[in-house]
mmCIF file of C-alpha atoms and ligand atoms in Angstrom:
data_model
loop_
_atom_site.group_PDB
_atom_site.id
_atom_site.type_symbol
_atom_site.label_atom_id
_atom_site.label_comp_id
_atom_site.label_asym_id
_atom_site.label_seq_id
_atom_site.Cartn_x
_atom_site.Cartn_y
_atom_site.Cartn_z
ATOM 1 C CA MET U 12 -44.596 -2.876 29.725
ATOM 2 C CA ILE U 13 -44.141 -3.912 26.113
ATOM 3 C CA ASN U 14 -46.960 -2.913 23.782
ATOM 4 C CA ARG U 15 -47.854 -4.980 20.730
ATOM 5 C CA ARG U 16 -46.125 -2.666 18.264
ATOM 6 C CA SER U 17 -42.757 -2.613 20.030
ATOM 7 C CA PHE U 18 -43.008 -6.396 20.561
ATOM 8 C CA LEU U 19 -43.390 -6.873 16.795
ATOM 9 C CA MET U 20 -40.511 -4.470 16.145
ATOM 10 C CA ARG U 21 -38.288 -6.490 18.458
ATOM 11 C CA LEU U 22 -39.329 -9.754 16.873
ATOM 12 C CA TRP U 23 -38.439 -8.298 13.474
ATOM 13 C CA ALA U 24 -35.050 -7.072 14.716
ATOM 14 C CA TRP U 25 -34.158 -10.416 16.333
ATOM 15 C CA GLY U 26 -35.287 -12.305 13.243
ATOM 16 C CA GLY U 27 -33.064 -10.130 11.075
ATOM 17 C CA MET U 28 -30.116 -10.710 13.351
ATOM 18 C CA ALA U 29 -30.661 -14.469 13.310
ATOM 19 C CA VAL U 30 -30.676 -14.454 9.498
ATOM 20 C CA ALA U 31 -27.525 -12.307 9.435
ATOM 21 C CA LEU U 32 -25.758 -14.667 11.864
ATOM 22 C CA TYR U 33 -26.849 -17.688 9.836
ATOM 23 C CA LEU U 34 -25.531 -16.189 6.593
ATOM 24 C CA GLY U 35 -22.296 -15.241 8.356
ATOM 25 C CA ARG U 36 -21.704 -18.811 9.534
ATOM 26 C CA PRO U 37 -18.153 -19.891 8.637
ATOM 27 C CA GLY U 38 -19.380 -23.171 7.129
ATOM 28 C CA LEU U 39 -21.817 -21.495 4.790
ATOM 29 C CA ALA U 40 -19.408 -18.781 3.713
ATOM 30 C CA ALA U 41 -16.664 -21.394 3.265
ATOM 31 C CA ALA U 42 -18.937 -23.458 1.043
ATOM 32 C CA GLY U 43 -19.358 -20.372 -1.139
ATOM 33 C CA GLY U 44 -15.628 -19.639 -0.883
ATOM 34 C CA GLY U 45 -14.712 -22.010 -3.657
ATOM 35 C CA LEU U 46 -17.273 -20.631 -6.077
ATOM 36 C CA PRO U 47 -15.632 -18.301 -8.560
ATOM 37 C CA GLY U 48 -17.199 -14.878 -8.407
ATOM 38 C CA SER U 49 -18.509 -15.211 -4.844
ATOM 39 C CA GLY U 50 -17.501 -12.413 -2.494
ATOM 40 C CA PHE U 51 -15.601 -14.770 -0.214
ATOM 41 C CA VAL U 52 -12.707 -17.151 -0.461
ATOM 42 C CA GLY U 53 -12.224 -20.036 1.964
ATOM 43 C CA LYS U 54 -10.972 -23.569 2.495
ATOM 44 C CA THR U 55 -11.433 -25.436 -0.809
ATOM 45 C CA ARG U 56 -10.675 -28.962 -2.008
ATOM 46 C CA SER U 57 -12.531 -29.284 -5.274
ATOM 47 C CA GLY U 58 -12.398 -28.524 -8.992
ATOM 48 C CA LYS U 59 -9.140 -26.958 -10.085
ATOM 49 C CA PHE U 60 -8.222 -26.616 -6.415
ATOM 50 C CA GLN U 61 -7.589 -30.332 -6.172
ATOM 51 C CA ARG U 62 -4.093 -29.654 -7.468
ATOM 52 C CA PHE U 63 -3.342 -27.947 -4.168
ATOM 53 C CA TYR U 64 -5.575 -27.882 -1.139
ATOM 54 C CA ILE U 65 -6.607 -24.344 -0.310
ATOM 55 C CA ASN U 66 -6.408 -23.312 3.320
ATOM 56 C CA TYR U 67 -7.916 -20.230 4.920
ATOM 57 C CA TRP U 68 -8.578 -20.602 8.601
ATOM 58 C CA LYS U 69 -11.554 -18.228 8.270
ATOM 59 C CA PRO U 70 -13.533 -17.310 5.148
ATOM 60 C CA MET U 71 -12.155 -14.040 3.842
ATOM 61 C CA ARG U 72 -13.759 -11.302 1.783
ATOM 62 C CA ARG U 73 -11.884 -11.270 -1.560
ATOM 63 C CA ILE U 74 -9.246 -8.526 -1.557
ATOM 64 C CA ASP U 75 -9.888 -5.533 -3.842
ATOM 65 C CA PRO U 76 -6.577 -4.866 -5.654
ATOM 66 C CA ALA U 77 -7.305 -1.137 -5.987
ATOM 67 C CA ALA U 78 -7.912 -0.702 -2.258
ATOM 68 C CA TRP U 79 -5.228 -3.096 -0.997
ATOM 69 C CA ARG U 80 -2.036 -1.687 0.505
ATOM 70 C CA LEU U 81 0.822 -3.580 2.114
ATOM 71 C CA LYS U 82 1.534 -1.807 5.384
ATOM 72 C CA VAL U 83 5.163 -2.103 6.510
ATOM 73 C CA ALA U 84 5.684 -1.031 10.117
ATOM 74 C CA GLY U 85 7.283 -1.911 13.461
ATOM 75 C CA LEU U 86 11.012 -1.693 14.190
ATOM 76 C CA CYS U 87 12.162 0.030 10.996
ATOM 77 C CA HIS U 88 13.432 3.454 9.926
ATOM 78 C CA ARG U 89 11.088 3.995 6.972
ATOM 79 C CA PRO U 90 7.616 2.587 7.738
ATOM 80 C CA ARG U 91 5.322 2.978 4.725
ATOM 81 C CA SER U 92 2.609 1.443 2.583
ATOM 82 C CA PHE U 93 3.032 -0.126 -0.849
ATOM 83 C CA THR U 94 0.531 -0.534 -3.668
ATOM 84 C CA LEU U 95 0.499 -3.803 -5.583
ATOM 85 C CA ASP U 96 1.956 -2.040 -8.654
ATOM 86 C CA GLU U 97 4.875 -0.743 -6.598
ATOM 87 C CA LEU U 98 5.652 -4.262 -5.400
ATOM 88 C CA LYS U 99 5.256 -5.800 -8.856
ATOM 89 C CA ALA U 100 7.763 -3.249 -10.172
ATOM 90 C CA LEU U 101 10.494 -4.937 -8.084
ATOM 91 C CA PRO U 102 12.545 -7.401 -10.170
ATOM 92 C CA THR U 103 10.645 -10.715 -10.322
ATOM 93 C CA VAL U 104 12.408 -13.965 -9.464
ATOM 94 C CA TRP U 105 10.818 -17.301 -10.539
ATOM 95 C CA ARG U 106 11.463 -20.462 -8.563
ATOM 96 C CA SER U 107 9.891 -23.908 -8.571
ATOM 97 C CA SER U 108 9.267 -25.177 -5.055
ATOM 98 C CA ARG U 109 7.090 -27.640 -3.235
ATOM 99 C CA LEU U 110 4.591 -26.438 -0.651
ATOM 100 C CA LYS U 111 4.381 -29.058 2.107
ATOM 101 C CA CYS U 112 1.498 -28.958 4.571
ATOM 102 C CA VAL U 113 1.932 -30.478 8.027
ATOM 103 C CA GLU U 114 -1.344 -32.359 7.297
ATOM 104 C CA CYS U 115 0.599 -34.750 5.007
ATOM 105 C CA TRP U 116 -0.047 -33.388 1.485
ATOM 106 C CA SER U 117 2.265 -31.372 -0.769
ATOM 107 C CA ALA U 118 2.259 -29.848 -4.277
ATOM 108 C CA ARG U 119 4.754 -28.044 -6.506
ATOM 109 C CA ALA U 120 4.441 -24.828 -8.525
ATOM 110 C CA ARG U 121 6.585 -22.114 -10.076
ATOM 111 C CA TRP U 122 6.281 -19.105 -7.806
ATOM 112 C CA GLY U 123 7.078 -15.548 -8.930
ATOM 113 C CA GLY U 124 7.981 -12.766 -6.549
ATOM 114 C CA PHE U 125 10.901 -11.004 -4.924
ATOM 115 C CA PRO U 126 13.353 -11.779 -2.120
ATOM 116 C CA PHE U 127 12.446 -10.352 1.293
ATOM 117 C CA ASP U 128 15.532 -8.114 1.299
ATOM 118 C CA GLU U 129 14.135 -6.079 -1.615
ATOM 119 C CA LEU U 130 11.460 -4.891 0.793
ATOM 120 C CA ALA U 131 13.749 -4.751 3.840
ATOM 121 C CA LEU U 132 16.102 -2.397 1.971
ATOM 122 C CA LEU U 133 13.219 0.023 1.385
ATOM 123 C CA ALA U 134 11.939 -0.162 4.979
ATOM 124 C CA GLY U 135 15.321 -0.196 6.752
ATOM 125 C CA PRO U 136 14.835 -2.548 9.728
ATOM 126 C CA SER U 137 16.324 -1.258 13.014
ATOM 127 C CA ALA U 138 19.211 -3.064 14.695
ATOM 128 C CA GLU U 139 16.814 -4.674 17.266
ATOM 129 C CA ALA U 140 14.606 -6.252 14.573
ATOM 130 C CA ARG U 141 15.102 -10.032 14.506
ATOM 131 C CA ALA U 142 11.811 -11.258 13.084
ATOM 132 C CA VAL U 143 8.733 -10.287 11.113
ATOM 133 C CA ARG U 144 5.069 -10.662 12.008
ATOM 134 C CA PHE U 145 2.773 -11.154 8.996
ATOM 135 C CA THR U 146 -0.917 -10.264 9.381
ATOM 136 C CA CYS U 147 -3.301 -11.590 6.735
ATOM 137 C CA GLY U 148 -6.691 -10.607 5.356
ATOM 138 C CA ASP U 149 -8.393 -13.504 7.186
ATOM 139 C CA GLY U 150 -6.855 -12.506 10.529
ATOM 140 C CA TYR U 151 -4.209 -15.226 10.282
ATOM 141 C CA VAL U 152 -0.876 -14.246 11.883
ATOM 142 C CA GLU U 153 2.501 -15.899 11.367
ATOM 143 C CA CYS U 154 6.118 -14.988 12.183
ATOM 144 C CA LEU U 155 9.426 -15.764 10.538
ATOM 145 C CA SER U 156 12.911 -14.735 11.672
ATOM 146 C CA LEU U 157 14.843 -12.352 9.419
ATOM 147 C CA GLU U 158 17.447 -15.100 9.175
ATOM 148 C CA ASP U 159 14.874 -17.539 7.730
ATOM 149 C CA LEU U 160 13.421 -14.865 5.432
ATOM 150 C CA ARG U 161 16.883 -14.332 3.954
ATOM 151 C CA ARG U 162 17.472 -18.013 3.171
ATOM 152 C CA GLU U 163 17.729 -19.201 -0.418
ATOM 153 C CA GLY U 164 14.345 -20.071 -1.915
ATOM 154 C CA VAL U 165 12.220 -17.732 0.209
ATOM 155 C CA LEU U 166 10.062 -15.358 -1.806
ATOM 156 C CA LEU U 167 7.361 -12.792 -1.266
ATOM 157 C CA VAL U 168 5.135 -14.178 -3.997
ATOM 158 C CA HIS U 169 2.634 -12.325 -6.225
ATOM 159 C CA SER U 170 2.567 -14.757 -9.177
ATOM 160 C CA MET U 171 2.163 -18.508 -9.699
ATOM 161 C CA ASP U 172 2.832 -20.542 -12.855
ATOM 162 C CA GLY U 173 3.051 -17.402 -14.983
ATOM 163 C CA ALA U 174 -0.213 -15.821 -13.770
ATOM 164 C CA PRO U 175 -1.127 -13.451 -10.932
ATOM 165 C CA LEU U 176 -1.686 -15.274 -7.654
ATOM 166 C CA SER U 177 -5.352 -16.344 -7.340
ATOM 167 C CA ASP U 178 -7.451 -15.303 -4.340
ATOM 168 C CA GLU U 179 -7.357 -18.980 -3.313
ATOM 169 C CA HIS U 180 -3.550 -19.077 -3.243
ATOM 170 C CA GLY U 181 -3.203 -15.800 -1.349
ATOM 171 C CA PHE U 182 -3.697 -12.821 -3.661
ATOM 172 C CA PRO U 183 -2.098 -10.344 -3.706
ATOM 173 C CA LEU U 184 0.984 -11.368 -1.718
ATOM 174 C CA ARG U 185 2.128 -14.455 0.180
ATOM 175 C CA ILE U 186 5.270 -16.066 1.520
ATOM 176 C CA ILE U 187 6.795 -19.199 0.069
ATOM 177 C CA ALA U 188 9.413 -20.669 2.440
ATOM 178 C CA PRO U 189 9.819 -24.218 1.070
ATOM 179 C CA PHE U 190 11.812 -25.606 4.021
ATOM 180 C CA LYS U 191 8.936 -24.695 6.404
ATOM 181 C CA TYR U 192 5.505 -26.361 6.611
ATOM 182 C CA GLY U 193 2.657 -24.613 4.803
ATOM 183 C CA TYR U 194 1.424 -22.913 7.960
ATOM 184 C CA LYS U 195 4.621 -20.800 7.949
ATOM 185 C CA ASN U 196 3.702 -19.571 4.432
ATOM 186 C CA PRO U 197 1.136 -16.815 5.161
ATOM 187 C CA LYS U 198 -1.204 -15.781 2.313
ATOM 188 C CA ALA U 199 -3.165 -12.594 1.551
ATOM 189 C CA ILE U 200 -0.698 -10.524 3.582
ATOM 190 C CA VAL U 201 -1.908 -7.057 4.574
ATOM 191 C CA LYS U 202 0.726 -6.051 7.147
ATOM 192 C CA ILE U 203 4.413 -6.748 7.763
ATOM 193 C CA GLU U 204 5.852 -5.679 11.127
ATOM 194 C CA PHE U 205 9.481 -5.873 12.158
ATOM 195 C CA ILE U 206 9.657 -7.203 15.728
ATOM 196 C CA ALA U 207 12.411 -8.051 18.216
ATOM 197 C CA GLU U 208 11.620 -11.767 18.667
ATOM 198 C CA ALA U 209 9.616 -14.320 16.676
ATOM 199 C CA GLU U 210 6.244 -15.217 18.240
ATOM 200 C CA PRO U 211 4.024 -18.259 17.738
ATOM 201 C CA GLY U 212 1.577 -17.870 14.837
ATOM 202 C CA THR U 213 -2.112 -18.735 14.553
ATOM 203 C CA TRP U 214 -1.731 -22.536 14.266
ATOM 204 C CA SER U 215 1.022 -22.954 16.831
ATOM 205 C CA ARG U 216 -1.093 -20.977 19.312
ATOM 206 C CA ILE U 217 -4.157 -23.193 18.700
ATOM 207 C CA GLY U 218 -2.582 -26.610 18.308
ATOM 208 C CA ALA U 219 0.481 -28.774 18.690
ATOM 209 C CA TYR U 220 2.387 -27.331 15.717
ATOM 210 C CA SER U 221 5.885 -26.077 16.487
ATOM 211 C CA TRP U 222 6.737 -22.365 16.402
ATOM 212 C CA ASP U 223 9.601 -23.127 14.108
ATOM 213 C CA GLY U 224 7.722 -25.191 11.501
ATOM 214 C CA THR U 225 10.781 -26.689 9.786
ATOM 215 C CA VAL U 226 9.727 -29.652 7.583
ATOM 216 C CA LEU U 227 10.677 -32.795 9.555
ATOM 217 C CA PRO U 228 11.861 -36.162 8.197
ATOM 218 C CA GLY U 229 8.849 -38.402 7.596
ATOM 219 C CA THR U 230 6.248 -39.276 4.992
ATOM 220 C CA ASP U 231 4.710 -37.037 2.342
ATOM 221 C CA HIS U 232 1.610 -37.629 0.175
ATOM 222 C CA PRO U 233 2.135 -35.471 -2.945
ATOM 223 C CA LEU U 234 -1.138 -34.524 -4.611
ATOM 224 C CA GLU U 235 0.275 -34.700 -8.168
ATOM 225 C CA PHE U 236 1.367 -38.309 -7.583
ATOM 226 C CA ASP U 237 -2.009 -39.555 -6.321
ATOM 227 C CA LYS U 238 -0.883 -39.140 -2.719
ATOM 228 C CA VAL U 239 1.301 -42.273 -3.006
ATOM 229 C CA PRO U 240 3.473 -41.984 0.127
ATOM 230 C CA ARG U 241 7.126 -40.955 -0.188
ATOM 231 C CA ARG U 242 9.817 -40.739 2.448
ATOM 232 C CA ILE U 243 11.244 -37.247 2.923
ATOM 233 C CA PRO U 244 14.516 -36.410 4.643
ATOM 234 C CA GLY U 245 13.352 -33.129 6.262
ATOM 235 C CA GLY U 246 13.857 -29.565 5.056
ATOM 236 C CA GLU U 247 12.911 -28.472 1.542
ATOM 237 C CA ILE U 248 11.654 -31.317 -0.686
ATOM 238 C CA VAL U 249 13.901 -31.243 -3.744
ATOM 239 C CA ASP U 250 13.631 -34.831 -5.116
ATOM 240 C CA TYR U 251 10.201 -34.501 -6.782
HETATM 241 N N1 MTE Z 28 -3.828 -16.156 5.472
HETATM 242 C C1 MTE Z 28 -3.644 -17.477 5.607
HETATM 243 N N2 MTE Z 28 -2.523 -18.015 5.109
HETATM 244 C C2 MTE Z 28 -2.306 -19.348 5.209
HETATM 245 C C3 MTE Z 28 -3.233 -20.181 5.882
HETATM 246 C C4 MTE Z 28 -4.408 -19.572 6.405
HETATM 247 O O1 MTE Z 28 -5.272 -20.230 7.017
HETATM 248 N N3 MTE Z 28 -4.588 -18.232 6.233
HETATM 249 N N4 MTE Z 28 -3.001 -21.542 5.975
HETATM 250 C C5 MTE Z 28 -1.609 -22.004 5.793
HETATM 251 C C6 MTE Z 28 -1.513 -23.441 5.572
HETATM 252 S S1 MTE Z 28 -1.825 -24.429 6.912
HETATM 253 C C7 MTE Z 28 -1.129 -23.983 4.372
HETATM 254 S S2 MTE Z 28 -0.872 -25.641 4.185
HETATM 255 C C8 MTE Z 28 -0.938 -23.126 3.169
HETATM 256 C C9 MTE Z 28 -1.733 -23.668 2.002
HETATM 257 O O2 MTE Z 28 -1.494 -22.896 0.852
HETATM 258 P P1 MTE Z 28 -2.529 -22.985 -0.360
HETATM 259 O O3 MTE Z 28 -3.873 -22.652 0.203
HETATM 260 O O4 MTE Z 28 -2.031 -21.985 -1.372
HETATM 261 O O5 MTE Z 28 -2.486 -24.398 -0.879
HETATM 262 O O6 MTE Z 28 -1.343 -21.787 3.407
HETATM 263 C C10 MTE Z 28 -0.899 -21.268 4.653
HETATM 264 N N5 MTE Z 28 -1.163 -19.864 4.680
HETATM 265 MO MO1 MO Z 29 -1.212 -26.571 6.295
#
């Protein structure tokens, strides 16, 4: 038997939950994601973020730099955590490269960061380690082989065009691997694990995207050139 008072209490509780669920809706949070100063960051295609399209598969609470740690674990001799200051103290390399999304667009920037081996030397991967699994603040997961991570042009990036990486572009740390589609360039990394074999990442598990993600020959629509189509030969885009 439900008396009137407990009925009202339940109604109140359910109402509160409905409001909480509504406010937590991805669409709503994503709409707020592009607003500077909001607590969340999400998929954005407006304002200054027309220069690049911003992709986050789920809206993500903005990362607090003081609380953030990069956890390095898995098949390595010296698992440990790094603060952002510790990572920024590594010698910074600047490189201009084009980020090419599998959804046809691309854009170029000067990325600042350090080669993967700077970190690998500190962590000491075991002999069985062949790949790395990156886990991101929005739950996104992506893998790259150690061989790919050691290729020329790959950086663990903390800066962009002379400024710290924005939340939108993956603060505090992301990968830029210019010969791979954007989905192999994880942003807002929170954990790096050395693993024996590469695994499919978030997008290749959901859809038809390849595990490997190498940029294929085809057509590109660069955002800085009004998306006027250009033929690309495959691999890193170096001509524009
Ligand atoms: N954490 C995280 N990283 C991510 C994604 C994502 O959804 N979450 N999307 C990827 C995809 S599909 C692309 S094209 C690039 C886009 O980078 P940008 O948002 O800096 O333009 O981020 C990649 N890295
Ligand atoms: Mo993408």
